[in-house]
Coordinates of C-alpha atoms and ligand atoms in Angstrom, one line a residue:
M1 CA -23.2 19.6 5.8
T2 CA -22.1 17.1 3.0
F3 CA -19.4 15.9 2.8
G4 CA -18.2 13.7 -1.3
V5 CA -15.7 12.0 -1.5
I6 CA -14.2 9.8 -4.9
G7 CA -12.9 7.2 -4.6
L8 CA -14.2 4.9 -2.5
G9 CA -11.2 2.7 -1.8
Y10 CA -8.5 1.5 0.8
V11 CA -8.8 5.3 1.6
G12 CA -12.2 7.3 0.5
L13 CA -14.0 5.0 2.2
P14 CA -12.4 4.4 5.7
L15 CA -13.1 8.4 5.7
C16 CA -16.5 8.5 4.3
I17 CA -17.3 5.5 7.5
E18 CA -14.5 8.9 9.7
A19 CA -16.7 11.4 8.5
A20 CA -19.9 9.7 9.1
E21 CA -19.7 7.9 12.5
S22 CA -19.1 11.7 13.7
G23 CA -22.6 12.0 13.2
A24 CA -21.8 15.5 12.2
L25 CA -21.8 15.2 8.6
K26 CA -23.8 13.4 6.0
V27 CA -21.3 11.6 3.7
I28 CA -22.3 10.5 -0.3
G29 CA -19.2 8.7 -2.2
F30 CA -18.9 8.6 -5.8
D31 CA -17.5 5.6 -7.6
V32 CA -17.4 5.1 -11.2
N33 CA -17.1 1.3 -10.4
K34 CA -20.4 -0.1 -10.4
Q35 CA -19.9 -2.7 -8.2
V36 CA -18.9 -0.6 -5.5
V37 CA -21.8 1.8 -4.9
E38 CA -23.8 -1.0 -5.3
G39 CA -22.1 -2.1 -2.2
V40 CA -21.7 0.4 -0.2
N41 CA -25.6 1.3 -0.3
S42 CA -26.7 -2.3 0.2
G43 CA -24.8 -1.7 3.9
C44 CA -21.6 -4.0 2.6
S45 CA -17.8 -3.2 3.2
H46 CA -15.6 -4.4 0.2
I47 CA -12.5 -3.2 2.9
Q48 CA -10.9 -5.9 5.0
D49 CA -10.6 -3.3 8.0
L50 CA -14.4 -2.5 7.7
T51 CA -17.2 -4.7 8.8
D52 CA -20.7 -5.0 6.7
D53 CA -22.1 -3.5 10.5
Q54 CA -20.8 -0.6 10.8
V55 CA -21.4 0.7 7.0
G56 CA -24.5 -0.9 7.8
S57 CA -25.6 0.6 10.3
L58 CA -24.4 4.0 9.1
R59 CA -26.2 3.0 5.8
K60 CA -30.0 3.0 8.0
R61 CA -29.0 5.8 10.0
G62 CA -29.5 8.3 6.2
L63 CA -25.3 9.5 7.3
I64 CA -23.9 7.8 4.2
E65 CA -24.9 7.3 0.6
A66 CA -22.7 6.0 -2.8
T67 CA -23.8 6.6 -6.1
C68 CA -21.9 6.8 -9.8
D69 CA -23.8 9.8 -10.7
M70 CA -21.2 12.5 -10.6
S71 CA -23.2 15.4 -11.2
R72 CA -24.7 14.8 -7.4
L73 CA -20.9 16.4 -6.7
A74 CA -23.0 19.8 -6.4
E75 CA -24.9 18.8 -3.6
C76 CA -21.4 18.5 -1.0
D77 CA -19.7 21.1 0.7
A78 CA -16.8 19.8 0.8
I79 CA -15.0 17.1 -1.9
S80 CA -12.0 15.0 -1.7
I81 CA -10.4 13.2 -3.7
C82 CA -9.2 10.0 -2.8
V83 CA -8.5 8.3 -6.4
P84 CA -6.0 6.5 -7.4
T85 CA -1.9 7.1 -8.5
P86 CA -0.1 4.2 -9.8
L87 CA 2.5 4.5 -12.7
S88 CA 2.4 4.1 -16.0
K89 CA 4.2 1.6 -17.8
T90 CA 7.7 3.6 -17.9
R91 CA 7.7 4.2 -14.3
D92 CA 5.1 7.4 -15.1
P93 CA 3.2 9.3 -13.2
D94 CA 0.6 8.5 -14.1
V95 CA -2.3 11.1 -13.1
S96 CA -5.1 11.0 -15.5
Y97 CA -7.5 9.1 -12.4
I98 CA -7.3 12.6 -10.8
S99 CA -7.2 15.0 -13.8
A100 CA -10.4 12.2 -14.6
A101 CA -12.4 13.1 -10.6
S102 CA -10.7 16.7 -11.6
D103 CA -12.4 17.7 -14.5
A104 CA -16.0 15.6 -12.7
V105 CA -15.9 18.4 -9.8
A106 CA -14.8 21.1 -12.4
A107 CA -18.3 20.4 -14.0
T108 CA -21.0 20.7 -11.2
L109 CA -17.8 23.2 -8.7
C110 CA -19.9 26.0 -6.8
P111 CA -18.7 29.1 -5.1
G112 CA -18.2 27.8 -1.3
Q113 CA -17.1 24.2 -2.0
L114 CA -14.0 23.1 -0.3
I115 CA -12.1 20.9 -2.4
V116 CA -9.7 18.7 -1.1
L117 CA -6.7 16.4 -2.9
E118 CA -5.8 13.3 -0.9
S119 CA -4.3 11.0 -3.4
T120 CA -0.3 10.2 -2.7
T121 CA 1.9 12.6 -5.6
Y122 CA 4.1 14.7 -6.8
P123 CA 4.5 18.1 -5.6
G124 CA 3.3 20.4 -7.8
T125 CA -0.4 18.6 -8.1
T126 CA -2.3 21.0 -7.0
R127 CA -1.1 23.8 -8.0
E128 CA -0.8 22.8 -11.7
V129 CA -2.9 19.6 -12.7
L130 CA -6.3 20.8 -10.3
K131 CA -6.2 24.8 -10.2
P132 CA -6.7 25.0 -14.0
K133 CA -9.1 22.3 -13.7
L134 CA -11.1 23.4 -11.1
E135 CA -11.0 27.6 -12.6
S136 CA -11.8 27.0 -16.1
N137 CA -15.2 27.5 -15.5
G138 CA -14.2 31.0 -14.2
L139 CA -14.3 30.5 -9.9
V140 CA -11.5 31.6 -8.7
A141 CA -9.4 29.4 -5.7
G142 CA -8.7 31.3 -2.6
E143 CA -11.7 33.4 -3.6
D144 CA -14.9 31.8 -4.9
F145 CA -13.2 28.2 -3.3
Y146 CA -10.4 27.0 -1.2
L147 CA -8.3 24.0 -2.4
C148 CA -6.0 22.2 -0.2
F149 CA -4.1 19.0 -0.6
S150 CA -4.1 17.1 2.9
P151 CA -2.3 14.0 2.1
E152 CA -4.6 10.2 3.5
R153 CA -1.6 7.9 6.6
I154 CA -3.6 5.3 6.5
D155 CA -2.6 2.5 7.2
P156 CA -4.6 -1.2 6.1
G157 CA -4.7 -3.8 9.1
N158 CA -3.4 -1.8 11.8
K159 CA -5.6 -1.7 14.1
T160 CA -4.2 0.9 16.7
W161 CA -3.5 4.0 14.1
T162 CA -7.0 5.2 12.5
T163 CA -8.5 7.7 10.2
R164 CA -9.2 9.3 13.5
N165 CA -6.8 9.6 15.3
T166 CA -3.3 9.3 13.2
P167 CA -2.9 13.1 12.7
K168 CA -3.3 14.9 9.5
V169 CA -1.4 17.3 7.7
I170 CA -2.8 19.5 5.5
G171 CA -1.7 23.1 2.8
G172 CA -3.6 25.3 1.8
L173 CA -3.3 27.0 -1.9
T174 CA -4.2 30.7 0.1
E175 CA -4.5 30.5 4.0
A176 CA -8.1 31.1 3.7
C177 CA -8.2 27.8 1.9
G178 CA -5.8 26.6 4.5
D179 CA -7.7 28.2 7.5
V180 CA -10.9 26.7 5.8
G181 CA -9.2 22.7 5.2
Q182 CA -8.0 22.5 8.7
S183 CA -11.6 23.7 10.5
F184 CA -13.0 21.0 8.4
Y185 CA -10.9 18.1 9.7
E186 CA -11.3 18.6 12.8
Q187 CA -14.6 17.6 12.7
F188 CA -13.5 14.3 12.5
I189 CA -10.0 14.0 13.1
D190 CA -8.3 14.5 16.1
T191 CA -5.7 15.9 14.6
V192 CA -4.9 18.4 12.4
V193 CA -1.6 20.2 11.7
R194 CA -1.2 22.7 9.5
V195 CA 1.9 23.9 6.7
S196 CA 1.9 26.9 5.1
S197 CA 1.7 25.3 1.3
V198 CA 0.2 22.8 -1.1
E199 CA 3.9 21.8 -1.8
A200 CA 4.6 20.9 1.7
A201 CA 1.7 18.7 2.0
E202 CA 2.4 17.6 -1.0
L203 CA 6.3 17.2 -0.4
T204 CA 5.1 15.5 2.9
K205 CA 3.5 12.8 1.9
I206 CA 6.7 12.1 -0.1
L207 CA 9.1 12.3 2.2
E208 CA 7.3 10.0 4.9
N209 CA 6.6 7.1 1.8
T210 CA 10.8 7.2 1.1
F211 CA 11.4 6.9 3.9
R212 CA 9.9 4.3 4.8
A213 CA 11.6 2.7 0.8
V214 CA 15.2 4.3 1.6
N215 CA 15.6 2.5 5.3
I216 CA 14.4 -0.6 4.0
G217 CA 16.2 -0.4 0.4
L218 CA 19.2 -0.5 3.5
V219 CA 18.2 -3.3 5.3
N220 CA 18.2 -5.6 2.3
E221 CA 21.3 -4.6 1.0
I222 CA 22.9 -5.9 4.9
A223 CA 20.7 -8.9 4.2
L224 CA 22.5 -9.5 1.2
I225 CA 26.0 -8.6 2.6
A226 CA 25.1 -10.7 6.0
D227 CA 24.6 -13.4 3.5
R228 CA 28.0 -13.2 1.7
L229 CA 29.4 -12.9 5.0
G230 CA 27.3 -16.0 6.7
V231 CA 26.1 -13.6 9.3
D232 CA 22.6 -14.4 10.4
V233 CA 20.8 -10.9 9.4
W234 CA 17.5 -11.2 12.0
E235 CA 20.2 -11.4 15.1
T236 CA 22.2 -8.6 14.1
I237 CA 18.7 -6.5 13.4
E238 CA 17.3 -7.8 16.7
A239 CA 20.8 -6.8 19.3
A240 CA 20.5 -3.4 16.7
A241 CA 17.0 -3.0 18.2
T242 CA 18.8 -3.1 21.5
K243 CA 20.0 0.6 21.5
P244 CA 17.8 3.1 23.4
F245 CA 18.6 5.5 20.9
G246 CA 19.7 6.2 17.7
F247 CA 18.0 3.0 15.6
M248 CA 15.1 2.6 14.3
K249 CA 14.3 -0.8 13.2
F250 CA 13.3 -1.7 9.7
T251 CA 13.0 -5.9 8.1
P252 CA 14.5 -7.2 5.4
G253 CA 12.1 -9.1 3.3
P254 CA 11.2 -10.4 -0.8
G255 CA 11.1 -7.5 -1.5
L256 CA 8.5 -3.9 -1.8
G257 CA 4.9 -4.1 -2.2
G258 CA 1.4 -2.9 -2.2
H259 CA -0.3 0.8 -3.2
C260 CA 2.6 3.2 -2.2
I261 CA 6.1 2.3 -0.8
P262 CA 7.2 1.2 -4.3
V263 CA 5.7 3.5 -6.2
D264 CA 5.5 6.9 -4.3
P265 CA 9.4 7.8 -4.6
H266 CA 8.2 7.1 -8.1
Y267 CA 6.5 10.5 -8.5
L268 CA 9.7 12.8 -6.8
S269 CA 11.9 11.6 -8.6
W270 CA 9.2 11.7 -12.3
K271 CA 9.1 15.6 -10.5
M272 CA 12.9 15.7 -10.0
R273 CA 13.7 14.8 -13.5
T274 CA 11.5 17.3 -15.3
L275 CA 14.4 20.0 -12.5
N276 CA 17.3 18.7 -13.8
Y277 CA 17.8 16.7 -10.2
K278 CA 18.1 13.5 -10.0
T279 CA 17.5 11.3 -6.8
R280 CA 20.2 9.2 -5.3
F281 CA 18.1 7.6 -3.0
I282 CA 15.1 6.6 -4.4
D283 CA 16.7 5.4 -7.2
L284 CA 19.0 3.1 -5.2
A285 CA 16.5 1.6 -3.1
S286 CA 14.3 0.7 -6.0
E287 CA 17.5 -1.1 -7.6
I288 CA 18.3 -3.0 -4.2
N289 CA 14.8 -3.3 -3.0
S290 CA 13.0 -5.1 -6.4
G291 CA 16.2 -6.8 -6.4
M292 CA 15.0 -8.8 -3.6
P293 CA 13.0 -11.3 -5.3
F294 CA 15.4 -12.8 -7.5
F295 CA 17.9 -13.4 -4.3
V296 CA 14.3 -15.2 -2.9
V297 CA 15.2 -17.2 -6.1
D298 CA 18.8 -18.0 -5.9
K299 CA 18.2 -19.2 -2.2
V300 CA 15.2 -21.9 -3.1
R301 CA 17.6 -23.1 -6.2
E302 CA 20.6 -22.8 -3.4
V303 CA 18.4 -25.4 -1.1
L304 CA 17.6 -27.2 -3.9
N305 CA 21.0 -27.7 -5.1
C306 CA 21.8 -28.8 -1.0
N307 CA 19.0 -31.9 -1.6
R308 CA 20.9 -32.6 -5.3
Q309 CA 17.4 -30.9 -7.0
P310 CA 17.2 -28.3 -10.0
L311 CA 14.6 -25.9 -9.8
N312 CA 13.7 -26.9 -13.2
G313 CA 11.4 -29.3 -12.7
S314 CA 10.7 -28.7 -8.8
S315 CA 7.2 -28.2 -6.8
I316 CA 7.7 -25.1 -4.9
L317 CA 4.7 -23.9 -2.3
I318 CA 4.7 -19.9 -1.6
L319 CA 3.1 -19.1 1.8
G320 CA 1.4 -15.4 1.5
V321 CA 0.8 -13.3 -1.3
A322 CA -0.2 -10.9 0.3
Y323 CA 2.6 -7.7 0.3
K324 CA 2.1 -7.4 3.9
K325 CA 0.6 -9.4 7.1
D326 CA -3.1 -9.9 7.6
V327 CA -3.9 -7.9 4.6
N328 CA -5.6 -9.3 1.3
D329 CA -3.8 -6.5 -0.9
V330 CA -1.6 -8.3 -3.6
R331 CA -0.5 -4.7 -5.3
E332 CA 2.5 -4.8 -6.4
S333 CA 3.3 -7.8 -4.0
P334 CA 6.5 -8.9 -4.1
A335 CA 5.5 -12.6 -4.7
L336 CA 4.0 -11.8 -8.2
D337 CA 8.0 -11.7 -9.2
V338 CA 9.0 -14.7 -7.0
I339 CA 6.8 -16.4 -8.6
Q340 CA 7.0 -15.4 -12.2
L341 CA 11.0 -16.7 -12.1
L342 CA 10.2 -19.8 -10.2
R343 CA 8.0 -20.5 -13.4
Q344 CA 10.2 -19.2 -15.9
D345 CA 13.0 -21.1 -14.3
G346 CA 10.8 -24.2 -14.8
A347 CA 8.5 -25.0 -11.2
D348 CA 6.0 -25.6 -10.4
V349 CA 4.8 -23.2 -8.5
R350 CA 1.3 -23.7 -6.3
Y351 CA 0.4 -20.7 -3.2
H352 CA -1.6 -20.6 -0.1
D353 CA -3.3 -17.9 1.4
P354 CA -6.0 -17.3 4.0
Y355 CA -6.6 -13.8 3.0
V356 CA -5.9 -14.5 -1.1
S357 CA -8.6 -16.7 -3.4
K358 CA -7.1 -15.8 -6.7
L359 CA -3.9 -14.5 -7.8
S360 CA -3.5 -13.1 -11.4
W361 CA -1.1 -10.8 -13.3
E362 CA -0.4 -10.8 -16.5
G363 CA -0.4 -13.8 -18.6
G364 CA -1.7 -16.0 -15.9
E365 CA -3.6 -16.8 -12.1
L366 CA -3.1 -19.2 -10.1
Y367 CA -5.6 -20.1 -6.8
S368 CA -5.0 -20.9 -3.1
E369 CA -5.3 -23.8 -2.2
K370 CA -5.6 -25.5 0.9
L371 CA -2.8 -26.5 2.9
T372 CA -2.9 -30.6 3.1
D373 CA -1.2 -32.8 4.4
E374 CA -0.5 -34.0 0.4
L375 CA 0.1 -30.6 -0.2
F376 CA 3.5 -30.5 1.9
S377 CA 4.2 -34.1 0.5
W378 CA 4.0 -32.5 -3.0
A379 CA 6.0 -29.5 -2.2
D380 CA 10.2 -29.9 -2.3
C381 CA 10.6 -26.9 -1.4
V382 CA 8.1 -24.5 0.4
V383 CA 8.6 -20.6 1.5
I384 CA 7.4 -18.6 3.5
L385 CA 6.5 -14.3 1.5
T386 CA 4.2 -12.7 3.5
D387 CA 4.2 -14.2 8.0
H388 CA 0.2 -14.2 8.7
S389 CA 0.0 -14.7 11.8
D390 CA -2.7 -17.8 11.0
F391 CA -0.3 -20.2 9.8
D392 CA 1.2 -22.6 11.9
Y393 CA 4.3 -22.2 11.9
A394 CA 5.2 -25.9 13.8
R395 CA 3.6 -27.4 11.4
I396 CA 5.4 -25.8 8.5
V397 CA 8.4 -26.5 10.1
A398 CA 7.3 -29.7 11.0
Q399 CA 6.1 -30.8 7.4
A400 CA 8.1 -28.6 4.5
K401 CA 11.2 -30.5 2.8
A402 CA 13.1 -27.7 3.1
L403 CA 11.8 -24.2 3.8
I404 CA 12.8 -20.2 3.1
D405 CA 11.7 -17.7 5.7
T406 CA 12.1 -14.4 3.9
R407 CA 10.3 -12.8 6.8
N408 CA 12.2 -14.5 10.1
A409 CA 8.6 -15.7 10.8
V410 CA 9.1 -18.9 12.7
S411 CA 11.7 -17.6 15.0
G412 CA 8.9 -14.6 15.2
A413 CA 6.7 -17.5 16.5
G414 CA 9.3 -18.9 18.7
I415 CA 10.0 -22.1 17.4
V416 CA 13.2 -22.8 17.8
T417 CA 14.7 -24.0 14.7
E418 CA 18.7 -24.7 13.2
A419 CA 18.8 -21.2 10.7
K420 CA 21.0 -22.0 8.2
D421 CA 22.3 -18.1 7.1
G422 CA 18.7 -16.7 8.3
W423 CA 17.1 -17.8 5.6
I424 CA 16.9 -21.9 4.7
V425 CA 15.2 -22.7 7.2
T426 CA 16.0 -26.9 9.0
S427 CA 14.1 -28.8 11.4
Ligands
NAD501 N1 -3.7 2.2 0.3 C1 -3.9 2.6 0.7 O1 -2.8 1.9 2.2 C2 -2.4 4.2 1.1 C3 -2.0 5.6 2.5 C4 -2.3 6.4 2.3 C5 -2.4 6.9 0.6 N2 -2.7 6.1 -0.6 C6 -2.8 6.7 -1.4 O2 -4.6 6.6 -1.1 C7 -4.7 7.1 -2.9 C8 -6.1 6.0 -3.5 O3 -5.9 4.5 -3.4 P1 -6.5 3.8 -2.8 O4 -6.0 2.0 -2.1 O5 -8.0 4.4 -1.7 O6 -7.3 3.1 -3.8 P2 -8.1 1.8 -4.2 O7 -7.8 1.2 -5.7 O8 -8.5 1.0 -3.8 O9 -9.8 2.9 -4.2 C9 -9.3 4.0 -5.7 C10 -11.1 3.8 -6.3 O10 -11.0 5.2 -6.6 C11 -12.4 4.6 -7.8 N3 -11.9 5.7 -9.2 C12 -11.5 5.7 -9.3 N4 -11.3 6.6 -11.2 C13 -12.5 7.7 -10.4 C14 -12.6 8.5 -10.6 N5 -12.3 9.5 -11.7 N6 -14.5 8.7 -9.9 C15 -14.4 8.6 -9.4 N7 -14.3 7.1 -8.4 C16 -12.7 6.2 -8.9 C17 -12.3 3.4 -8.2 O11 -13.0 2.4 -8.7 C18 -11.6 3.1 -6.7 O12 -12.6 2.4 -5.9 C19 -3.4 6.6 -3.6 O13 -3.1 8.5 -4.6 C20 -3.0 5.9 -2.7 O14 -1.4 6.7 -2.9 C21 -3.3 4.9 -0.5

């Protein structure tokens, strides 16, 4: 069988590799980005979790290739769509990538093909957006071709749970669609979990991400409460986590990041607004989580104030700008907000991140600096925004004139310090 994957990003390329490594499928990756296609074809991986060796050896064995030529979708027996689903400027769903990919599939759709949408989206997308486009040339879903939704659950940087061993949920437009989709994925995914409809599969993914967004919102609010009470929030969380049942540990931080958690719940909010329903938990969590960068800047102001310094004109060194530890992804990273807020208040900001050499936003850019003794002595305050494993926390504590730790990384690394309220660390 030939398997086509549209979109060779964080989701699509690992899916290609897993399918090709099964040996049961020949994989063609489709992408509009020529550089991505050329990279894969020359045996290079642009995704941190995949090595050049993995891509290169599958290339040599003729099990994988990449192309920008969408007409080759006609060669595929099964096609998964893994394109981005961002928010528009007004924070509404932007399904234009899904629409473009669906148009490409529709243009070459053949009887018997299996089409699966994997991009995270609101319940109703497969039936309301994909189905009409795919049926526009007269073929009928469930009769002439098969249509499913199967959300991707990949967790970049996670070495334990991979595409193969993470159970995969799938729902078909019809019973026959679900049957075909399930047997297809069972060729290279250990556990396939069948649900009764495409909408159930779509909502499952949004539930998972909303669960995280809401719980992070709750623990971030507890952090704000603990701060007012003068209690160390990290100590409280660790103590609560000793309860062997009925409590699940989430940790506060500088805000939400990544392509999923800050974005996906808004897809559901938007959908529910069209049904005259307000998603209160999602809205409240979003309000609290998006306020965290302001809290971090307040902490910087507080620590500088103790040293009789204004934020305006101060030198601030940010450690870690990726949205989470040990990854190079800066999409929606709270570091972007923290840096811009500090600059708006007149601070001179530099950063160091071993995974991110350049950080850009509308109207600005910064480059990662070498972590030298001079950089530490330049900085009036150091702020840990991402708790990368390879940071030397002992050195950071020893050399920072003032230190804000938004991830409890210093204590997590086993370094005992005096911590005023858990965020401001004093050596
Ligand atoms: N990144 C994650 O951790 C993660 C986890 C689970 C689910 N998801 C979901 O998976 C989907 C894809 O996310 P991602 O992180 O892989 O995105 P990405 O930006 O890393 O990759 C998307 C790729 O699709 C390509 N593309 C865009 N439009 C195209 C088109 N019309 N035809 C062909 N290629 C096209 C882009 O060039 C890019 O290479 C999103 O819906 C996301 O919410 C992401």
